Every structure is written in structure tokens, then in C-alpha cells.
mmCIF file of N, CA and C in Angstrom:
data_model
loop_
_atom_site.group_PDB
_atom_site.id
_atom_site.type_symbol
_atom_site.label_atom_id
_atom_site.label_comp_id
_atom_site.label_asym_id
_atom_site.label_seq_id
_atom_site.Cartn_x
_atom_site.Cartn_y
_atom_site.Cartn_z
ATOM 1 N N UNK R 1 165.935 150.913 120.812
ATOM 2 C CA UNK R 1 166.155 149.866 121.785
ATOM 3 C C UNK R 1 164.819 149.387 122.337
ATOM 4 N N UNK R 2 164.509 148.020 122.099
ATOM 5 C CA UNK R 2 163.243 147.386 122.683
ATOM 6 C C UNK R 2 163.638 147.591 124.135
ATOM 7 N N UNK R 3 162.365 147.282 124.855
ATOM 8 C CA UNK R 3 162.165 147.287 126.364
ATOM 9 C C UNK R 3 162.289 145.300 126.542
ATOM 10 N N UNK R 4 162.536 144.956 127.835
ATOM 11 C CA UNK R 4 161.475 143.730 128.243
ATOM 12 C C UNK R 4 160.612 144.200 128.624
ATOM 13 N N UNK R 5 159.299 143.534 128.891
ATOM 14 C CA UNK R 5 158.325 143.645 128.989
ATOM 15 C C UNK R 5 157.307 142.544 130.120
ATOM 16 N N UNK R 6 156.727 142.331 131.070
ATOM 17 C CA UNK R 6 156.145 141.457 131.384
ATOM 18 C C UNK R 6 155.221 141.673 131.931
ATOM 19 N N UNK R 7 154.309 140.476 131.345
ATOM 20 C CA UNK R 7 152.986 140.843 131.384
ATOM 21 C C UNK R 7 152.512 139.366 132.246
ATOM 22 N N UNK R 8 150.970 140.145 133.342
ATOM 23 C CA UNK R 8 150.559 139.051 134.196
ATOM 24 C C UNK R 8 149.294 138.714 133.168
ATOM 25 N N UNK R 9 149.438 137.292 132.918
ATOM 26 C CA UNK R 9 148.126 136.807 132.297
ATOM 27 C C UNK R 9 146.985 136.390 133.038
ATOM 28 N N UNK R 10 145.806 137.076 132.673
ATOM 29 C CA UNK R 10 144.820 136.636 133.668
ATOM 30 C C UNK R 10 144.490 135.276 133.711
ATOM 31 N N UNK R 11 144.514 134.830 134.744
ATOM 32 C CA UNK R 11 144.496 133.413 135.632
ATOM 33 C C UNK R 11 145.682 132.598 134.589
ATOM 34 N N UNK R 12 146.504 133.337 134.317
ATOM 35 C CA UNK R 12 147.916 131.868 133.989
ATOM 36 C C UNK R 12 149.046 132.702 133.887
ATOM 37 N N UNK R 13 150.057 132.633 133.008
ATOM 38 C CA UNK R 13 151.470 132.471 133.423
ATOM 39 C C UNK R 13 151.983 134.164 133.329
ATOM 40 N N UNK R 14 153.022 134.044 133.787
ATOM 41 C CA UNK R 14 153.700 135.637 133.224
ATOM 42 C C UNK R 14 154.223 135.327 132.061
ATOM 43 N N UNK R 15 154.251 136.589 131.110
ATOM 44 C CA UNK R 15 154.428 136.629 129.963
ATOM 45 C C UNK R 15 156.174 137.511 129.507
ATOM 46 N N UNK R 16 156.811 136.826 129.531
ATOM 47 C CA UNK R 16 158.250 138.077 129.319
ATOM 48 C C UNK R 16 158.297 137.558 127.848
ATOM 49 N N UNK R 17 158.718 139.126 127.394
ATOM 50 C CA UNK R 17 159.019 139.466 126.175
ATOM 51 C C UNK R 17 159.876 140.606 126.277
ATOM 52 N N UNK R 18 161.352 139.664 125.465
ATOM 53 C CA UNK R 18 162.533 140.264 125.835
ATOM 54 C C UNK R 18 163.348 140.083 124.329
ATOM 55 N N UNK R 19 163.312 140.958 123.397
ATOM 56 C CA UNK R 19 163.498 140.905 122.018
ATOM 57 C C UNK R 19 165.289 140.995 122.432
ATOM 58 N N UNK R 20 165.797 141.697 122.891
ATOM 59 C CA UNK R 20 167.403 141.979 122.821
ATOM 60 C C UNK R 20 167.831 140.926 124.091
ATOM 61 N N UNK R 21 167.276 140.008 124.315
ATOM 62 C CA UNK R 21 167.917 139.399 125.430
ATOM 63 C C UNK R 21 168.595 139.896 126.597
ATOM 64 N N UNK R 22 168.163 140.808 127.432
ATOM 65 C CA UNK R 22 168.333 141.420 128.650
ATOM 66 C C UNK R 22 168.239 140.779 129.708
ATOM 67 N N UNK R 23 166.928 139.759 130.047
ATOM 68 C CA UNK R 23 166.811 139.349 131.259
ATOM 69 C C UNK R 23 167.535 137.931 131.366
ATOM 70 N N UNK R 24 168.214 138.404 132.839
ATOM 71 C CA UNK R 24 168.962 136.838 132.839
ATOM 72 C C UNK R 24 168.212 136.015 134.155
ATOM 73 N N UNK R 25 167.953 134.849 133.787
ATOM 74 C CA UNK R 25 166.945 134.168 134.487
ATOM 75 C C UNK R 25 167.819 133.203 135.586
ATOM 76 N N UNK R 26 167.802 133.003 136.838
ATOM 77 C CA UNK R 26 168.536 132.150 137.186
ATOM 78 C C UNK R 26 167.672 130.965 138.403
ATOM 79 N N UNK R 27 168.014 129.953 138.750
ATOM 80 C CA UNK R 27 167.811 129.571 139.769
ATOM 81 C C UNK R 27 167.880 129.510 141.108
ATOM 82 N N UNK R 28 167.613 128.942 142.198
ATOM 83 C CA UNK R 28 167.830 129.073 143.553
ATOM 84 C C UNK R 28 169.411 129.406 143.842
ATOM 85 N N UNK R 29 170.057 128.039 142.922
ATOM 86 C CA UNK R 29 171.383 127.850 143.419
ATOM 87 C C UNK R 29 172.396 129.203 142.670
ATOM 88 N N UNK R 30 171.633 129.944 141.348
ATOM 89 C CA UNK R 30 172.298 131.097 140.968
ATOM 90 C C UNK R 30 172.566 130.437 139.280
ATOM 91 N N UNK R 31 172.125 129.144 139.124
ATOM 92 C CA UNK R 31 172.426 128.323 137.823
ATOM 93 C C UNK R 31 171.939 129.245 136.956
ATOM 94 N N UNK R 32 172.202 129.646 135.187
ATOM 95 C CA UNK R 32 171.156 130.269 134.530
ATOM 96 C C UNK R 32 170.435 129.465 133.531
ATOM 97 N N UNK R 33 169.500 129.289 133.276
ATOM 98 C CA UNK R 33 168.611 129.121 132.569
ATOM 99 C C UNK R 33 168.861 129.679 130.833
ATOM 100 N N UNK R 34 169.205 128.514 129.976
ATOM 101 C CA UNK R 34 169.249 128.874 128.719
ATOM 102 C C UNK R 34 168.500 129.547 128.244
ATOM 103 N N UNK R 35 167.963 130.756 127.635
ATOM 104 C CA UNK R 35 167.531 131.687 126.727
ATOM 105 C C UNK R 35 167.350 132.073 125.531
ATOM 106 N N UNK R 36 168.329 131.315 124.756
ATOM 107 C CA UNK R 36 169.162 131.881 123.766
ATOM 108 C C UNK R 36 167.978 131.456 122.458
ATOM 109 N N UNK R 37 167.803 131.862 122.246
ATOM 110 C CA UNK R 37 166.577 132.474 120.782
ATOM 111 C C UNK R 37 165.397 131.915 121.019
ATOM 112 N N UNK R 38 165.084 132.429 122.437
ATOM 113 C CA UNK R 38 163.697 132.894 123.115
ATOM 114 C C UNK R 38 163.360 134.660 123.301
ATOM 115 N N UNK R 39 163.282 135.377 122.316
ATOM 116 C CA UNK R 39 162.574 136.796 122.764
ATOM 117 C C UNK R 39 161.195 136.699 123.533
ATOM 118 N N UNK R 40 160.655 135.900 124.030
ATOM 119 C CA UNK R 40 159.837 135.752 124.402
ATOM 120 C C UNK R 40 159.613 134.208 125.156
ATOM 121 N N UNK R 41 158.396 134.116 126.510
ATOM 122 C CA UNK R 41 158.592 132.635 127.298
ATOM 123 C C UNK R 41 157.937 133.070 128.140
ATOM 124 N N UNK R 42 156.926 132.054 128.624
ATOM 125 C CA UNK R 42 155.891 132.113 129.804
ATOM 126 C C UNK R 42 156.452 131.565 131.289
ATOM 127 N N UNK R 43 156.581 132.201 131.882
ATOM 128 C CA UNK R 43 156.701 131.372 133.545
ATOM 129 C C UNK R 43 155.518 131.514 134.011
ATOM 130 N N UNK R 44 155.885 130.016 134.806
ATOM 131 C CA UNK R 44 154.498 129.180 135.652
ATOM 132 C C UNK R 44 154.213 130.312 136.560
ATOM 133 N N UNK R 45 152.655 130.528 137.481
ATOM 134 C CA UNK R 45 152.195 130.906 138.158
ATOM 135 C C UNK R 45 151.470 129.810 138.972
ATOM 136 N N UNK R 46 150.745 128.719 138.624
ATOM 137 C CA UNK R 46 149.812 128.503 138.835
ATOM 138 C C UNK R 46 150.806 127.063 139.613
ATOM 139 N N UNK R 47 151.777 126.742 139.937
ATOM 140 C CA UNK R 47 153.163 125.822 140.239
ATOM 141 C C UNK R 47 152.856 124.721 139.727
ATOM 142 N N UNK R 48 151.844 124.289 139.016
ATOM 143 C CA UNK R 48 151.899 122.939 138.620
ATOM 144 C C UNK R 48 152.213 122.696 136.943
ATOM 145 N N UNK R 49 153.208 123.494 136.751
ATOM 146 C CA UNK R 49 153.967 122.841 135.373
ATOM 147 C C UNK R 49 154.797 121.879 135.488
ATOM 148 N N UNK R 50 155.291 120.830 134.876
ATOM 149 C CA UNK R 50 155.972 119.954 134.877
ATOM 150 C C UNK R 50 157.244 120.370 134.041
ATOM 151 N N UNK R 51 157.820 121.869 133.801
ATOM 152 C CA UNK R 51 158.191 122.241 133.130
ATOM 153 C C UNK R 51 158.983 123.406 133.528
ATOM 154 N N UNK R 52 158.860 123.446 134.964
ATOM 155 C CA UNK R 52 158.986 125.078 135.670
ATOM 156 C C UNK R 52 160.428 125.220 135.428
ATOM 157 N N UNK R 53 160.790 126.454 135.515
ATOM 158 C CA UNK R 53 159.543 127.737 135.881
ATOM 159 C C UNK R 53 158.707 128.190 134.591
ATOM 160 N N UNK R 54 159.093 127.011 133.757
ATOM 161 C CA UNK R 54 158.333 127.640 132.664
ATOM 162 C C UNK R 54 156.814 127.160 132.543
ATOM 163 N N UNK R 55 156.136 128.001 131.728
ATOM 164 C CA UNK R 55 154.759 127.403 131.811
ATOM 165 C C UNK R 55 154.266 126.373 130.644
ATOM 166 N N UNK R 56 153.828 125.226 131.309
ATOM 167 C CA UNK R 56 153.469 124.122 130.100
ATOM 168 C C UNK R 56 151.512 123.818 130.098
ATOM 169 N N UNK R 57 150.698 125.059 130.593
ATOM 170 C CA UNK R 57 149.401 125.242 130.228
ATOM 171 C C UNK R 57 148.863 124.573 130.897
ATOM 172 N N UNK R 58 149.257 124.019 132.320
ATOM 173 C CA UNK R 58 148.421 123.397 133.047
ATOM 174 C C UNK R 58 147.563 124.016 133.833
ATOM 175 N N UNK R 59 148.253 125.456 133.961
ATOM 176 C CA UNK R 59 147.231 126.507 134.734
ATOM 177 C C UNK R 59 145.136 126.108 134.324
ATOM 178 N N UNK R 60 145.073 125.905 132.879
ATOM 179 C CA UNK R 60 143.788 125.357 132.027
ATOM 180 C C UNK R 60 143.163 124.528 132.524
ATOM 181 N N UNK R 61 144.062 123.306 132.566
ATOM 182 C CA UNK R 61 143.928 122.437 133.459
ATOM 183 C C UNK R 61 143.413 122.178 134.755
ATOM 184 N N UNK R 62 143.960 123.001 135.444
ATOM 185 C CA UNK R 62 143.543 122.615 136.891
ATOM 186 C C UNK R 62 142.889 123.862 137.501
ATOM 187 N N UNK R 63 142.494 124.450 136.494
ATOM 188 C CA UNK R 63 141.576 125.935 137.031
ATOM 189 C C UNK R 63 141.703 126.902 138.131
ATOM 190 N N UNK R 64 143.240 127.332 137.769
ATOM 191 C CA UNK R 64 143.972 128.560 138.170
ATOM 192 C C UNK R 64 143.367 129.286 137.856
ATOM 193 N N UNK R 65 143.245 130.320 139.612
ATOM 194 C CA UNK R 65 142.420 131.859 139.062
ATOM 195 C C UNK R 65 142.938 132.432 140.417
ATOM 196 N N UNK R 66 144.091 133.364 139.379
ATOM 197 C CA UNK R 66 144.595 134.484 140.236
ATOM 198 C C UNK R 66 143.601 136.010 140.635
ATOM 199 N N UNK R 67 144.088 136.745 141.978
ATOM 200 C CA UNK R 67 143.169 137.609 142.437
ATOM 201 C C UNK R 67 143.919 139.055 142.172
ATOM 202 N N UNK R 68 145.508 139.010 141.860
ATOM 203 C CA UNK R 68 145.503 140.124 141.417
ATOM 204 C C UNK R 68 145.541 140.667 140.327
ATOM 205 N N UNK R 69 145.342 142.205 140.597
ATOM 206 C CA UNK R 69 145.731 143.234 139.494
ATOM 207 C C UNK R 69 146.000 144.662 139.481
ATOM 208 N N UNK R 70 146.404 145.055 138.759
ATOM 209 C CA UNK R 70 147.583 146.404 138.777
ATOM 210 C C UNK R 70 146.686 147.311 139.660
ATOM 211 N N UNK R 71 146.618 148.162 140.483
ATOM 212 C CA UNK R 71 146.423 149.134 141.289
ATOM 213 C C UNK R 71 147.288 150.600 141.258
ATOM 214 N N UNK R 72 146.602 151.785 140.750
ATOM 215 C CA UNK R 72 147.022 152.903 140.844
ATOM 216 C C UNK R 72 147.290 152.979 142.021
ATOM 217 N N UNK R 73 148.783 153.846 142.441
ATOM 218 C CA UNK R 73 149.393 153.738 143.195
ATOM 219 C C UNK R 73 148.575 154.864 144.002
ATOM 220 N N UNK R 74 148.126 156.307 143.097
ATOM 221 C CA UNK R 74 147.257 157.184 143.883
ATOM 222 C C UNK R 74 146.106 156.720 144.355
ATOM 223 N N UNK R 75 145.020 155.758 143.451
ATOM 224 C CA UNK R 75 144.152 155.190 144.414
ATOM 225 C C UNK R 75 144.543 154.609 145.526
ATOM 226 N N UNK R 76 145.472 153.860 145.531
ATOM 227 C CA UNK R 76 145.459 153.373 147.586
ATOM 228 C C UNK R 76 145.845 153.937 147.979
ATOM 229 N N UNK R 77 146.124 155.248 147.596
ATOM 230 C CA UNK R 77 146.675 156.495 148.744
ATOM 231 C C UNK R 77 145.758 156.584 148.908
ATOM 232 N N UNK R 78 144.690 157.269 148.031
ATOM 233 C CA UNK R 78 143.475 158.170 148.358
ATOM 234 C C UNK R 78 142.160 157.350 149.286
ATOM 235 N N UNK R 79 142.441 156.206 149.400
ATOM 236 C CA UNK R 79 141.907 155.004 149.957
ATOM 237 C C UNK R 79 142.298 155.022 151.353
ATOM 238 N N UNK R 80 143.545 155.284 151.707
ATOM 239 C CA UNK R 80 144.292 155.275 152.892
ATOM 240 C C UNK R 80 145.098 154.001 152.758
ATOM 241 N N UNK R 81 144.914 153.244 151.791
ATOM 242 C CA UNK R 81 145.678 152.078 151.881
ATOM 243 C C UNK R 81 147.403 152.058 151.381
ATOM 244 N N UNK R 82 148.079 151.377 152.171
ATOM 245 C CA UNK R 82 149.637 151.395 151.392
ATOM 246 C C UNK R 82 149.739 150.140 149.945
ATOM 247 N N UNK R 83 150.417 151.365 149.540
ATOM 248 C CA UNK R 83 150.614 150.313 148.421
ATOM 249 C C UNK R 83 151.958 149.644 148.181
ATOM 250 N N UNK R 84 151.686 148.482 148.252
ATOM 251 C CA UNK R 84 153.008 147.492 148.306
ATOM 252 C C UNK R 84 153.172 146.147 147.929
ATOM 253 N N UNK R 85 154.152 145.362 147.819
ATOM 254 C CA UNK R 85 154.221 144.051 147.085
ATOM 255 C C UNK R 85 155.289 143.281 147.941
ATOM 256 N N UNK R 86 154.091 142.968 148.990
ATOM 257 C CA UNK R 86 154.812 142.618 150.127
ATOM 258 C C UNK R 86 153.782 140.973 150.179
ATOM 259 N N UNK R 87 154.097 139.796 149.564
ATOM 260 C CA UNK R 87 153.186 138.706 149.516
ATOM 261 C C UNK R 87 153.038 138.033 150.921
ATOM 262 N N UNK R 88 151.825 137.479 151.267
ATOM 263 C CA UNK R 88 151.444 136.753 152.627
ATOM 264 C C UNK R 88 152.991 135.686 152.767
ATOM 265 N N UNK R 89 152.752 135.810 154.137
ATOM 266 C CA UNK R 89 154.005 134.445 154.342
ATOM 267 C C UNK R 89 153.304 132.779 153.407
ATOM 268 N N UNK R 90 152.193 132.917 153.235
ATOM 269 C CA UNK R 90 151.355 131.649 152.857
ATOM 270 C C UNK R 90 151.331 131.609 151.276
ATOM 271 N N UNK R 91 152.140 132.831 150.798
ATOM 272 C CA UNK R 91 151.723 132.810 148.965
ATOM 273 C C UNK R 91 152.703 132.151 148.814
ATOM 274 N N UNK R 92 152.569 131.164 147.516
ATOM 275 C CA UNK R 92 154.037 130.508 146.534
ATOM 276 C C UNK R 92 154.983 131.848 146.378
ATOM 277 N N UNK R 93 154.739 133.082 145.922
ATOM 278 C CA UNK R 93 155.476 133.987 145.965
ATOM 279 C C UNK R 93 156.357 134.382 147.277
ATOM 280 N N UNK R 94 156.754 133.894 147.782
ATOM 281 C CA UNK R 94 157.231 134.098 149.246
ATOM 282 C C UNK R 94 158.392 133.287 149.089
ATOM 283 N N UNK R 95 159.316 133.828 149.126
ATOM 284 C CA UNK R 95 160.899 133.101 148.983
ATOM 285 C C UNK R 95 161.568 132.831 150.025
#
């Protein structure tokens, strides 16, 4: 049994790769998003696709450059810092 998989691309889109079709993608209103012989598909990060949520490479374009990346969970202990994925009220990630 494959996994999905998703991967953050540095400075552009997320990367899901989903060979058995597992993830179900939906919208605000709960609509789903066709899938069907996509094992794989980029969503936007960078919000200016004309295409969202999928990504149509404008991130290139307009010189998107994201600041994160994966953090051992024991380093920000040992740091004193909490580790969490809790986004600013000010990020696009903020629902």
C-alpha cells in the first residue's frame, strides 16, 4: 500500500502525491475537487495562481520565497521553544 505523501517545495507549491487516491480535496463550501487520474498535483502557496488551489507556476513569476522548514521537534525542546503549527493571524494560512 502506497502512502500520500506531501511535500513543501522550496519557495513554491505543495507537492501531493497520492498514487491510490486517498486524499479528498474539498472547498470552503465542502464542494470536492475532481481528482480522478491525478496521483499526483501541486497546490498554490504563493496565492497568485489563476488556477487555485492548484498551482499554475506563478510562484517563478512573482518571486515567492517561503521562510519555512521542517524543525526537529527535540530541537525546540532543547531550545526551550514550543513546537507548533499555529500560523500568525496575518499568514494566508489562517482560515
Amino acid at each position: 500500500m502506497a502512502k500520500a505523501k506531501i511535500t513543501v517545495k522550496r519557495n513554491g507549491p505543495y507537492r501531493v502525491e497520492d498514487p491510490e487516491g486517498t486524499i479528498e480535496l474539498v472547498d470552503a463550501d465542502g464542494s470536492r475537487y475532481d481528482l480522478t487520474g491525478k496521483p499526483a498535483y501541486s497546490l498554490c502557496r504563493c496565492g497568485g495562481s489563476v488556477n487555485k488551489p492548484f498551482c499554475d507556476g506563478t510562484h517563478t513569476r512573482i518571486g515567492f520565497q517561503a521562510a519555512e522548514a521542517a524543525v526537529r521537534a527535540e530541537l525546540g525542546r532543547e531550545q526551550g521553544k514550543p513546537v507548533e503549527n499555529n500560523p500568525s493571524s496575518s499568514s494566508p494560512a489562517k482560515g
